[in-house]
PDB file of N, CA and C in Angstrom:
ATOM      1  N   MET A 219      -7.436  -1.590  -7.810  1.00  0.00           N
ATOM      2  CA  MET A 219      -7.044  -2.674  -6.963  1.00  0.00           C
ATOM      3  C   MET A 219      -5.980  -2.069  -5.901  1.00  0.00           C
ATOM      4  N   HIS A 220      -5.241  -1.120  -6.586  1.00  0.00           N
ATOM      5  CA  HIS A 220      -4.287  -0.354  -5.393  1.00  0.00           C
ATOM      6  C   HIS A 220      -3.281  -1.380  -5.537  1.00  0.00           C
ATOM      7  N   LEU A 221      -2.394  -1.537  -6.113  1.00  0.00           N
ATOM      8  CA  LEU A 221      -1.433  -2.503  -6.226  1.00  0.00           C
ATOM      9  C   LEU A 221      -0.153  -1.645  -5.532  1.00  0.00           C
ATOM     10  N   VAL A 222       0.663  -2.660  -4.898  1.00  0.00           N
ATOM     11  CA  VAL A 222       1.835  -2.054  -4.480  1.00  0.00           C
ATOM     12  C   VAL A 222       2.949  -1.974  -5.645  1.00  0.00           C
ATOM     13  N   SER A 223       4.174  -1.108  -5.246  1.00  0.00           N
ATOM     14  CA  SER A 223       5.170  -1.419  -6.761  1.00  0.00           C
ATOM     15  C   SER A 223       5.592  -2.707  -6.803  1.00  0.00           C
ATOM     16  N   ASP A 224       6.195  -2.847  -8.023  1.00  0.00           N
ATOM     17  CA  ASP A 224       6.930  -4.205  -8.196  1.00  0.00           C
ATOM     18  C   ASP A 224       7.922  -4.523  -7.048  1.00  0.00           C
ATOM     19  N   GLU A 225       8.677  -3.552  -6.692  1.00  0.00           N
ATOM     20  CA  GLU A 225       9.641  -3.801  -5.806  1.00  0.00           C
ATOM     21  C   GLU A 225       8.981  -4.301  -4.413  1.00  0.00           C
ATOM     22  N   GLU A 226       7.826  -3.366  -3.950  1.00  0.00           N
ATOM     23  CA  GLU A 226       7.220  -3.907  -2.708  1.00  0.00           C
ATOM     24  C   GLU A 226       6.731  -5.144  -2.734  1.00  0.00           C
ATOM     25  N   ASN A 227       5.912  -5.594  -4.166  1.00  0.00           N
ATOM     26  CA  ASN A 227       5.489  -6.844  -4.190  1.00  0.00           C
ATOM     27  C   ASN A 227       6.801  -7.681  -4.002  1.00  0.00           C
ATOM     28  N   PHE A 228       7.762  -7.793  -4.701  1.00  0.00           N
ATOM     29  CA  PHE A 228       8.656  -8.669  -4.262  1.00  0.00           C
ATOM     30  C   PHE A 228       9.096  -9.025  -2.963  1.00  0.00           C
ATOM     31  N   GLN A 229       9.314  -7.787  -2.273  1.00  0.00           N
ATOM     32  CA  GLN A 229       9.342  -7.968  -0.755  1.00  0.00           C
ATOM     33  C   GLN A 229       8.387  -8.609   0.003  1.00  0.00           C
ATOM     34  N   GLN A 230       7.040  -8.134  -0.325  1.00  0.00           N
ATOM     35  CA  GLN A 230       5.734  -8.783   0.185  1.00  0.00           C
ATOM     36  C   GLN A 230       6.165 -10.306   0.215  1.00  0.00           C
ATOM     37  N   TRP A 231       6.607 -10.851  -1.092  1.00  0.00           N
ATOM     38  CA  TRP A 231       6.390 -12.348  -1.409  1.00  0.00           C
ATOM     39  C   TRP A 231       7.393 -13.000  -0.586  1.00  0.00           C
ATOM     40  N   LEU A 232       8.304 -12.147  -0.547  1.00  0.00           N
ATOM     41  CA  LEU A 232       9.681 -12.705   0.232  1.00  0.00           C
ATOM     42  C   LEU A 232       9.503 -13.043   1.663  1.00  0.00           C
ATOM     43  N   THR A 233       8.740 -12.005   2.315  1.00  0.00           N
ATOM     44  CA  THR A 233       8.864 -11.832   3.666  1.00  0.00           C
ATOM     45  C   THR A 233       7.744 -11.877   4.234  1.00  0.00           C
ATOM     46  N   THR A 234       6.703 -12.071   3.875  1.00  0.00           N
ATOM     47  CA  THR A 234       5.115 -11.831   4.387  1.00  0.00           C
ATOM     48  C   THR A 234       4.370 -13.571   3.900  1.00  0.00           C
ATOM     49  N   ILE A 235       4.645 -14.010   3.201  1.00  0.00           N
ATOM     50  CA  ILE A 235       3.866 -15.281   2.926  1.00  0.00           C
ATOM     51  C   ILE A 235       3.984 -16.085   3.845  1.00  0.00           C
ATOM     52  N   THR A 236       2.806 -16.888   4.183  1.00  0.00           N
ATOM     53  CA  THR A 236       2.855 -17.820   5.311  1.00  0.00           C
ATOM     54  C   THR A 236       2.274 -19.330   4.647  1.00  0.00           C
ATOM     55  N   PRO A 237       2.206 -20.274   5.371  1.00  0.00           N
ATOM     56  CA  PRO A 237       1.932 -21.499   4.990  1.00  0.00           C
ATOM     57  C   PRO A 237       0.142 -21.262   4.496  1.00  0.00           C
ATOM     58  N   ALA A 238      -0.441 -20.622   5.510  1.00  0.00           N
ATOM     59  CA  ALA A 238      -1.943 -20.126   5.330  1.00  0.00           C
ATOM     60  C   ALA A 238      -1.985 -19.507   3.917  1.00  0.00           C
ATOM     61  N   HIS A 239      -1.314 -18.445   3.601  1.00  0.00           N
ATOM     62  CA  HIS A 239      -1.402 -17.725   2.379  1.00  0.00           C
ATOM     63  C   HIS A 239      -1.112 -19.057   1.357  1.00  0.00           C
ATOM     64  N   LEU A 240      -0.021 -19.929   1.468  1.00  0.00           N
ATOM     65  CA  LEU A 240       0.217 -20.936   0.569  1.00  0.00           C
ATOM     66  C   LEU A 240      -0.971 -21.549   0.038  1.00  0.00           C
ATOM     67  N   ASP A 241      -1.561 -22.352   1.418  1.00  0.00           N
ATOM     68  CA  ASP A 241      -2.837 -23.081   1.442  1.00  0.00           C
ATOM     69  C   ASP A 241      -3.948 -22.829   0.588  1.00  0.00           C
ATOM     70  N   GLU A 242      -3.830 -21.240   0.719  1.00  0.00           N
ATOM     71  CA  GLU A 242      -5.062 -20.686   0.280  1.00  0.00           C
ATOM     72  C   GLU A 242      -4.972 -20.534  -1.094  1.00  0.00           C
ATOM     73  N   LEU A 243      -3.694 -20.095  -1.823  1.00  0.00           N
ATOM     74  CA  LEU A 243      -3.171 -20.448  -2.993  1.00  0.00           C
ATOM     75  C   LEU A 243      -3.620 -21.149  -3.782  1.00  0.00           C
ATOM     76  N   PHE A 244      -3.344 -22.220  -3.218  1.00  0.00           N
ATOM     77  CA  PHE A 244      -3.280 -23.792  -4.006  1.00  0.00           C
ATOM     78  C   PHE A 244      -4.413 -23.961  -4.043  1.00  0.00           C
ATOM     79  N   GLU A 245      -5.188 -23.901  -3.134  1.00  0.00           N
ATOM     80  CA  GLU A 245      -6.660 -24.061  -3.113  1.00  0.00           C
ATOM     81  C   GLU A 245      -7.285 -23.478  -4.565  1.00  0.00           C
ATOM     82  N   ILE A 246      -7.076 -22.181  -4.669  1.00  0.00           N
ATOM     83  CA  ILE A 246      -7.610 -21.313  -5.951  1.00  0.00           C
ATOM     84  C   ILE A 246      -7.243 -21.686  -7.229  1.00  0.00           C
ATOM     85  N   MET A 247      -5.686 -22.104  -7.174  1.00  0.00           N
ATOM     86  CA  MET A 247      -4.918 -22.732  -8.291  1.00  0.00           C
ATOM     87  C   MET A 247      -5.183 -23.984  -8.665  1.00  0.00           C
ATOM     88  N   SER A 248      -5.830 -25.094  -7.679  1.00  0.00           N
ATOM     89  CA  SER A 248      -6.220 -26.065  -8.126  1.00  0.00           C
ATOM     90  C   SER A 248      -7.649 -26.071  -9.067  1.00  0.00           C
ATOM     91  N   LYS A 249      -8.322 -25.130  -8.377  1.00  0.00           N
ATOM     92  CA  LYS A 249      -9.704 -25.203  -8.979  1.00  0.00           C
ATOM     93  C   LYS A 249      -9.583 -24.437 -10.431  1.00  0.00           C
ATOM     94  N   LEU A 250      -8.496 -24.071 -10.635  1.00  0.00           N
ATOM     95  CA  LEU A 250      -8.247 -22.996 -12.075  1.00  0.00           C
ATOM     96  C   LEU A 250      -7.097 -23.617 -12.656  1.00  0.00           C
ATOM     97  N   PRO A 251      -7.351 -24.776 -13.325  1.00  0.00           N
ATOM     98  CA  PRO A 251      -5.969 -25.556 -13.884  1.00  0.00           C
ATOM     99  C   PRO A 251      -5.141 -25.067 -14.756  1.00  0.00           C
ATOM    100  N   ASN A 252      -5.733 -23.930 -15.601  1.00  0.00           N
ATOM    101  CA  ASN A 252      -5.148 -23.368 -16.803  1.00  0.00           C
ATOM    102  C   ASN A 252      -4.545 -21.892 -16.254  1.00  0.00           C
ATOM    103  N   LEU A 253      -4.789 -21.355 -15.016  1.00  0.00           N
ATOM    104  CA  LEU A 253      -4.390 -20.160 -14.832  1.00  0.00           C
ATOM    105  C   LEU A 253      -2.689 -20.069 -14.846  1.00  0.00           C
ATOM    106  N   SER A 254      -2.372 -18.821 -15.199  1.00  0.00           N
ATOM    107  CA  SER A 254      -1.015 -18.900 -15.344  1.00  0.00           C
ATOM    108  C   SER A 254      -0.325 -18.263 -13.921  1.00  0.00           C
ATOM    109  N   LEU A 255       0.755 -18.934 -13.627  1.00  0.00           N
ATOM    110  CA  LEU A 255       1.142 -18.792 -12.037  1.00  0.00           C
ATOM    111  C   LEU A 255       1.997 -17.927 -12.182  1.00  0.00           C
ATOM    112  N   GLN A 256       2.354 -16.979 -12.935  1.00  0.00           N
ATOM    113  CA  GLN A 256       3.203 -15.761 -13.293  1.00  0.00           C
ATOM    114  C   GLN A 256       3.218 -14.778 -11.949  1.00  0.00           C
ATOM    115  N   PRO A 257       4.314 -14.989 -11.169  1.00  0.00           N
ATOM    116  CA  PRO A 257       4.196 -14.301  -9.821  1.00  0.00           C
ATOM    117  C   PRO A 257       4.025 -12.874  -9.793  1.00  0.00           C
ATOM    118  N   LYS A 258       4.094 -12.484 -10.970  1.00  0.00           N
ATOM    119  CA  LYS A 258       4.308 -10.787 -11.136  1.00  0.00           C
ATOM    120  C   LYS A 258       2.688 -10.363 -11.572  1.00  0.00           C
ATOM    121  N   ASN A 259       1.784 -11.758 -11.859  1.00  0.00           N
ATOM    122  CA  ASN A 259       0.348 -11.686 -11.823  1.00  0.00           C
ATOM    123  C   ASN A 259      -0.693 -12.104 -10.900  1.00  0.00           C
ATOM    124  N   ILE A 260       0.304 -12.258  -9.547  1.00  0.00           N
ATOM    125  CA  ILE A 260      -0.592 -12.207  -8.233  1.00  0.00           C
ATOM    126  C   ILE A 260       0.246 -11.178  -7.554  1.00  0.00           C
ATOM    127  N   PRO A 261      -0.052  -9.895  -7.531  1.00  0.00           N
ATOM    128  CA  PRO A 261       0.661  -8.873  -6.930  1.00  0.00           C
ATOM    129  C   PRO A 261      -0.045  -8.827  -5.388  1.00  0.00           C
ATOM    130  N   PHE A 262       0.547  -8.196  -4.584  1.00  0.00           N
ATOM    131  CA  PHE A 262      -0.192  -7.732  -3.283  1.00  0.00           C
ATOM    132  C   PHE A 262      -0.813  -6.220  -3.149  1.00  0.00           C
ATOM    133  N   THR A 263      -1.546  -5.897  -2.519  1.00  0.00           N
ATOM    134  CA  THR A 263      -2.522  -4.634  -2.926  1.00  0.00           C
ATOM    135  C   THR A 263      -1.956  -3.799  -1.558  1.00  0.00           C
ATOM    136  N   LYS A 264      -2.284  -2.699  -1.835  1.00  0.00           N
ATOM    137  CA  LYS A 264      -1.551  -1.848  -0.764  1.00  0.00           C
ATOM    138  C   LYS A 264      -2.490  -2.230   0.810  1.00  0.00           C
ATOM    139  N   ASN A 265      -3.727  -2.806   0.677  1.00  0.00           N
ATOM    140  CA  ASN A 265      -4.439  -3.606   2.272  1.00  0.00           C
ATOM    141  C   ASN A 265      -3.899  -4.578   2.362  1.00  0.00           C
ATOM    142  N   GLY A 266      -2.945  -5.506   1.594  1.00  0.00           N
ATOM    143  CA  GLY A 266      -2.126  -6.484   2.278  1.00  0.00           C
ATOM    144  C   GLY A 266      -2.863  -7.750   1.486  1.00  0.00           C
ATOM    145  N   LYS A 267      -3.916  -7.566   0.865  1.00  0.00           N
ATOM    146  CA  LYS A 267      -4.298  -8.755   0.157  1.00  0.00           C
ATOM    147  C   LYS A 267      -3.683  -9.068  -1.143  1.00  0.00           C
ATOM    148  N   ILE A 268      -3.900 -10.502  -1.620  1.00  0.00           N
ATOM    149  CA  ILE A 268      -3.281 -10.825  -2.613  1.00  0.00           C
ATOM    150  C   ILE A 268      -4.382 -10.547  -4.018  1.00  0.00           C
ATOM    151  N   ALA A 269      -3.963  -9.812  -5.068  1.00  0.00           N
ATOM    152  CA  ALA A 269      -4.854  -9.778  -6.131  1.00  0.00           C
ATOM    153  C   ALA A 269      -4.448 -10.565  -7.556  1.00  0.00           C
ATOM    154  N   PHE A 270      -5.440 -10.778  -8.491  1.00  0.00           N
ATOM    155  CA  PHE A 270      -5.152 -11.726  -9.654  1.00  0.00           C
ATOM    156  C   PHE A 270      -5.118 -10.647 -10.702  1.00  0.00           C
ATOM    157  N   ILE A 271      -4.361 -10.538 -11.571  1.00  0.00           N
ATOM    158  CA  ILE A 271      -4.499  -9.755 -12.643  1.00  0.00           C
ATOM    159  C   ILE A 271      -4.002 -10.202 -13.964  1.00  0.00           C
ATOM    160  N   ASP A 272      -4.143  -9.818 -15.267  1.00  0.00           N
ATOM    161  CA  ASP A 272      -3.698 -10.500 -16.302  1.00  0.00           C
ATOM    162  C   ASP A 272      -4.008 -11.976 -16.294  1.00  0.00           C
ATOM    163  N   THR A 273      -5.304 -12.358 -15.818  1.00  0.00           N
ATOM    164  CA  THR A 273      -5.362 -13.885 -15.749  1.00  0.00           C
ATOM    165  C   THR A 273      -5.776 -14.582 -16.858  1.00  0.00           C
ATOM    166  N   GLU A 274      -4.908 -14.784 -17.932  1.00  0.00           N
ATOM    167  CA  GLU A 274      -5.070 -15.299 -18.805  1.00  0.00           C
ATOM    168  C   GLU A 274      -4.651 -16.775 -18.686  1.00  0.00           C
ATOM    169  N   TYR A 275      -5.546 -17.883 -19.560  1.00  0.00           N
ATOM    170  CA  TYR A 275      -4.929 -19.193 -19.590  1.00  0.00           C
ATOM    171  C   TYR A 275      -3.774 -19.512 -20.247  1.00  0.00           C
ATOM    172  N   THR A 276      -3.072 -20.728 -19.627  1.00  0.00           N
ATOM    173  CA  THR A 276      -1.946 -21.043 -20.577  1.00  0.00           C
ATOM    174  C   THR A 276      -2.242 -22.364 -21.100  1.00  0.00           C
ATOM    175  N   LYS A 277      -1.459 -22.676 -22.172  1.00  0.00           N
ATOM    176  CA  LYS A 277      -1.918 -23.876 -23.055  1.00  0.00           C
ATOM    177  C   LYS A 277      -0.531 -24.645 -22.543  1.00  0.00           C
ATOM    178  N   ARG A 278       0.278 -24.328 -21.962  1.00  0.00           N
ATOM    179  CA  ARG A 278       1.343 -25.200 -21.303  1.00  0.00           C
ATOM    180  C   ARG A 278       1.281 -25.895 -20.277  1.00  0.00           C
ATOM    181  N   GLY A 279       0.147 -25.745 -19.646  1.00  0.00           N
ATOM    182  CA  GLY A 279      -0.069 -26.519 -18.076  1.00  0.00           C
ATOM    183  C   GLY A 279       0.664 -25.805 -17.051  1.00  0.00           C
ATOM    184  N   ARG A 280       0.103 -25.979 -15.960  1.00  0.00           N
ATOM    185  CA  ARG A 280       0.648 -25.445 -14.849  1.00  0.00           C
ATOM    186  C   ARG A 280       1.953 -25.525 -14.471  1.00  0.00           C
ATOM    187  N   ARG A 281       2.623 -24.500 -14.055  1.00  0.00           N
ATOM    188  CA  ARG A 281       4.114 -24.087 -13.493  1.00  0.00           C
ATOM    189  C   ARG A 281       4.107 -24.025 -12.279  1.00  0.00           C
ATOM    190  N   PHE A 282       3.882 -25.024 -11.364  1.00  0.00           N
ATOM    191  CA  PHE A 282       3.937 -24.771  -9.736  1.00  0.00           C
ATOM    192  C   PHE A 282       5.114 -23.831  -9.472  1.00  0.00           C
ATOM    193  N   ASP A 283       6.440 -24.559 -10.284  1.00  0.00           N
ATOM    194  CA  ASP A 283       7.473 -23.859  -9.197  1.00  0.00           C
ATOM    195  C   ASP A 283       7.851 -22.467  -9.840  1.00  0.00           C
ATOM    196  N   ARG A 284       6.890 -21.475 -10.612  1.00  0.00           N
ATOM    197  CA  ARG A 284       7.209 -20.215 -10.870  1.00  0.00           C
ATOM    198  C   ARG A 284       6.962 -19.354  -9.543  1.00  0.00           C
ATOM    199  N   LEU A 285       6.001 -19.949  -8.415  1.00  0.00           N
ATOM    200  CA  LEU A 285       6.039 -19.289  -7.105  1.00  0.00           C
ATOM    201  C   LEU A 285       7.775 -19.191  -6.210  1.00  0.00           C
ATOM    202  N   GLU A 286       8.103 -20.394  -6.541  1.00  0.00           N
ATOM    203  CA  GLU A 286       9.456 -20.516  -5.858  1.00  0.00           C
ATOM    204  C   GLU A 286      10.483 -19.475  -6.240  1.00  0.00           C
ATOM    205  N   GLU A 287      10.229 -18.862  -7.153  1.00  0.00           N
ATOM    206  CA  GLU A 287      11.090 -17.703  -7.845  1.00  0.00           C
ATOM    207  C   GLU A 287      10.897 -16.382  -6.691  1.00  0.00           C
ATOM    208  N   VAL A 288       9.891 -16.186  -6.224  1.00  0.00           N
ATOM    209  CA  VAL A 288       9.798 -15.082  -5.300  1.00  0.00           C
ATOM    210  C   VAL A 288       9.421 -15.343  -3.949  1.00  0.00           C
ATOM    211  N   ILE A 289       9.326 -16.433  -3.612  1.00  0.00           N
ATOM    212  CA  ILE A 289       9.280 -16.830  -1.517  1.00  0.00           C
ATOM    213  C   ILE A 289      10.770 -17.310  -1.251  1.00  0.00           C
ATOM    214  N   ASN A 290      10.409 -17.280   0.005  1.00  0.00           N
ATOM    215  CA  ASN A 290      11.656 -17.582   0.626  1.00  0.00           C
ATOM    216  C   ASN A 290      11.875 -19.054   0.818  1.00  0.00           C
ATOM    217  N   PRO A 291      13.038 -19.731   1.054  1.00  0.00           N
ATOM    218  CA  PRO A 291      13.264 -21.115   1.045  1.00  0.00           C
ATOM    219  C   PRO A 291      12.238 -21.829   1.973  1.00  0.00           C
ATOM    220  N   GLU A 292      12.349 -21.750   3.243  1.00  0.00           N
ATOM    221  CA  GLU A 292      11.409 -22.063   3.847  1.00  0.00           C
ATOM    222  C   GLU A 292       9.773 -22.457   3.328  1.00  0.00           C
ATOM    223  N   MET A 293       9.344 -21.362   2.908  1.00  0.00           N
ATOM    224  CA  MET A 293       8.025 -21.364   2.018  1.00  0.00           C
ATOM    225  C   MET A 293       8.119 -22.068   1.017  1.00  0.00           C
ATOM    226  N   GLY A 294       9.403 -22.123   0.500  1.00  0.00           N
ATOM    227  CA  GLY A 294       9.383 -22.889  -0.875  1.00  0.00           C
ATOM    228  C   GLY A 294       9.335 -24.309  -0.621  1.00  0.00           C
ATOM    229  N   ASN A 295      10.320 -24.477   0.236  1.00  0.00           N
ATOM    230  CA  ASN A 295       9.883 -26.324   0.641  1.00  0.00           C
ATOM    231  C   ASN A 295       8.389 -26.298   1.092  1.00  0.00           C
ATOM    232  N   TYR A 296       7.571 -25.580   1.744  1.00  0.00           N
ATOM    233  CA  TYR A 296       6.332 -25.798   2.325  1.00  0.00           C
ATOM    234  C   TYR A 296       5.459 -25.901   0.851  1.00  0.00           C
ATOM    235  N   TRP A 297       5.818 -24.803  -0.065  1.00  0.00           N
ATOM    236  CA  TRP A 297       5.161 -24.947  -1.185  1.00  0.00           C
ATOM    237  C   TRP A 297       5.152 -26.246  -2.310  1.00  0.00           C
ATOM    238  N   ARG A 298       6.512 -26.667  -2.153  1.00  0.00           N
ATOM    239  CA  ARG A 298       6.746 -28.147  -2.876  1.00  0.00           C
ATOM    240  C   ARG A 298       6.198 -29.336  -2.177  1.00  0.00           C
ATOM    241  N   SER A 299       5.858 -29.128  -0.925  1.00  0.00           N
ATOM    242  CA  SER A 299       5.274 -30.530  -0.390  1.00  0.00           C
ATOM    243  C   SER A 299       3.759 -30.397  -0.688  1.00  0.00           C
ATOM    244  N   ILE A 300       3.248 -29.171  -0.733  1.00  0.00           N
ATOM    245  CA  ILE A 300       1.662 -29.169  -1.081  1.00  0.00           C
ATOM    246  C   ILE A 300       1.527 -29.705  -2.669  1.00  0.00           C
ATOM    247  N   VAL A 301       2.406 -29.042  -3.626  1.00  0.00           N
ATOM    248  CA  VAL A 301       2.461 -29.459  -5.031  1.00  0.00           C
ATOM    249  C   VAL A 301       2.775 -30.980  -5.129  1.00  0.00           C
ATOM    250  N   GLN A 302       3.473 -31.578  -4.169  1.00  0.00           N
ATOM    251  CA  GLN A 302       4.047 -33.174  -4.252  1.00  0.00           C
ATOM    252  C   GLN A 302       2.727 -33.867  -4.301  1.00  0.00           C
ATOM    253  N   LYS A 303       2.043 -33.391  -3.061  1.00  0.00           N
ATOM    254  CA  LYS A 303       1.077 -34.106  -2.220  1.00  0.00           C
ATOM    255  C   LYS A 303       0.080 -33.847  -3.339  1.00  0.00           C
ATOM    256  N   TYR A 304      -0.409 -32.998  -4.130  1.00  0.00           N
ATOM    257  CA  TYR A 304      -1.504 -32.767  -5.048  1.00  0.00           C
ATOM    258  C   TYR A 304      -1.191 -33.575  -6.429  1.00  0.00           C
ATOM    259  N   LEU A 305      -0.009 -33.770  -6.705  1.00  0.00           N
ATOM    260  CA  LEU A 305       0.560 -34.475  -8.200  1.00  0.00           C
ATOM    261  C   LEU A 305       0.443 -35.986  -7.852  1.00  0.00           C
ATOM    262  N   GLN A 306       0.708 -36.447  -6.402  1.00  0.00           N
ATOM    263  CA  GLN A 306       0.725 -37.718  -6.377  1.00  0.00           C
ATOM    264  C   GLN A 306      -0.703 -38.315  -6.173  1.00  0.00           C
ATOM    265  N   THR A 307      -1.815 -37.325  -6.211  1.00  0.00           N
ATOM    266  CA  THR A 307      -3.064 -37.633  -6.005  1.00  0.00           C
ATOM    267  C   THR A 307      -3.687 -37.718  -7.351  1.00  0.00           C
ATOM    268  N   GLN A 308      -2.835 -37.183  -8.466  1.00  0.00           N
ATOM    269  CA  GLN A 308      -3.495 -37.131  -9.950  1.00  0.00           C
ATOM    270  C   GLN A 308      -2.786 -38.075 -10.787  1.00  0.00           C
ATOM    271  N   LYS A 309      -1.833 -39.127 -10.278  1.00  0.00           N
ATOM    272  CA  LYS A 309      -1.765 -40.176 -10.891  1.00  0.00           C
ATOM    273  C   LYS A 309      -2.499 -41.433 -10.917  1.00  0.00           C
TER     274      LYS A 309
END
């Protein structure tokens, strides 16, 4: 998959993630309810795409907050708003 280094991956998540990225990522995650959301398992590739590696399923349920560890505060707020809307529809 030609992944970037861990350091470059961290920088990509911090600086290049947009609402469109998060919308698409959430769409994927909502279809795969037990997929681990560990940021290190969603690295960038050298051609700028996002890959999924080590796609083990978790039995602990989704932890949407894991992405907030690697995105900037503005995108963190956006991500939380997506998650809150989704969780409200699940009640």
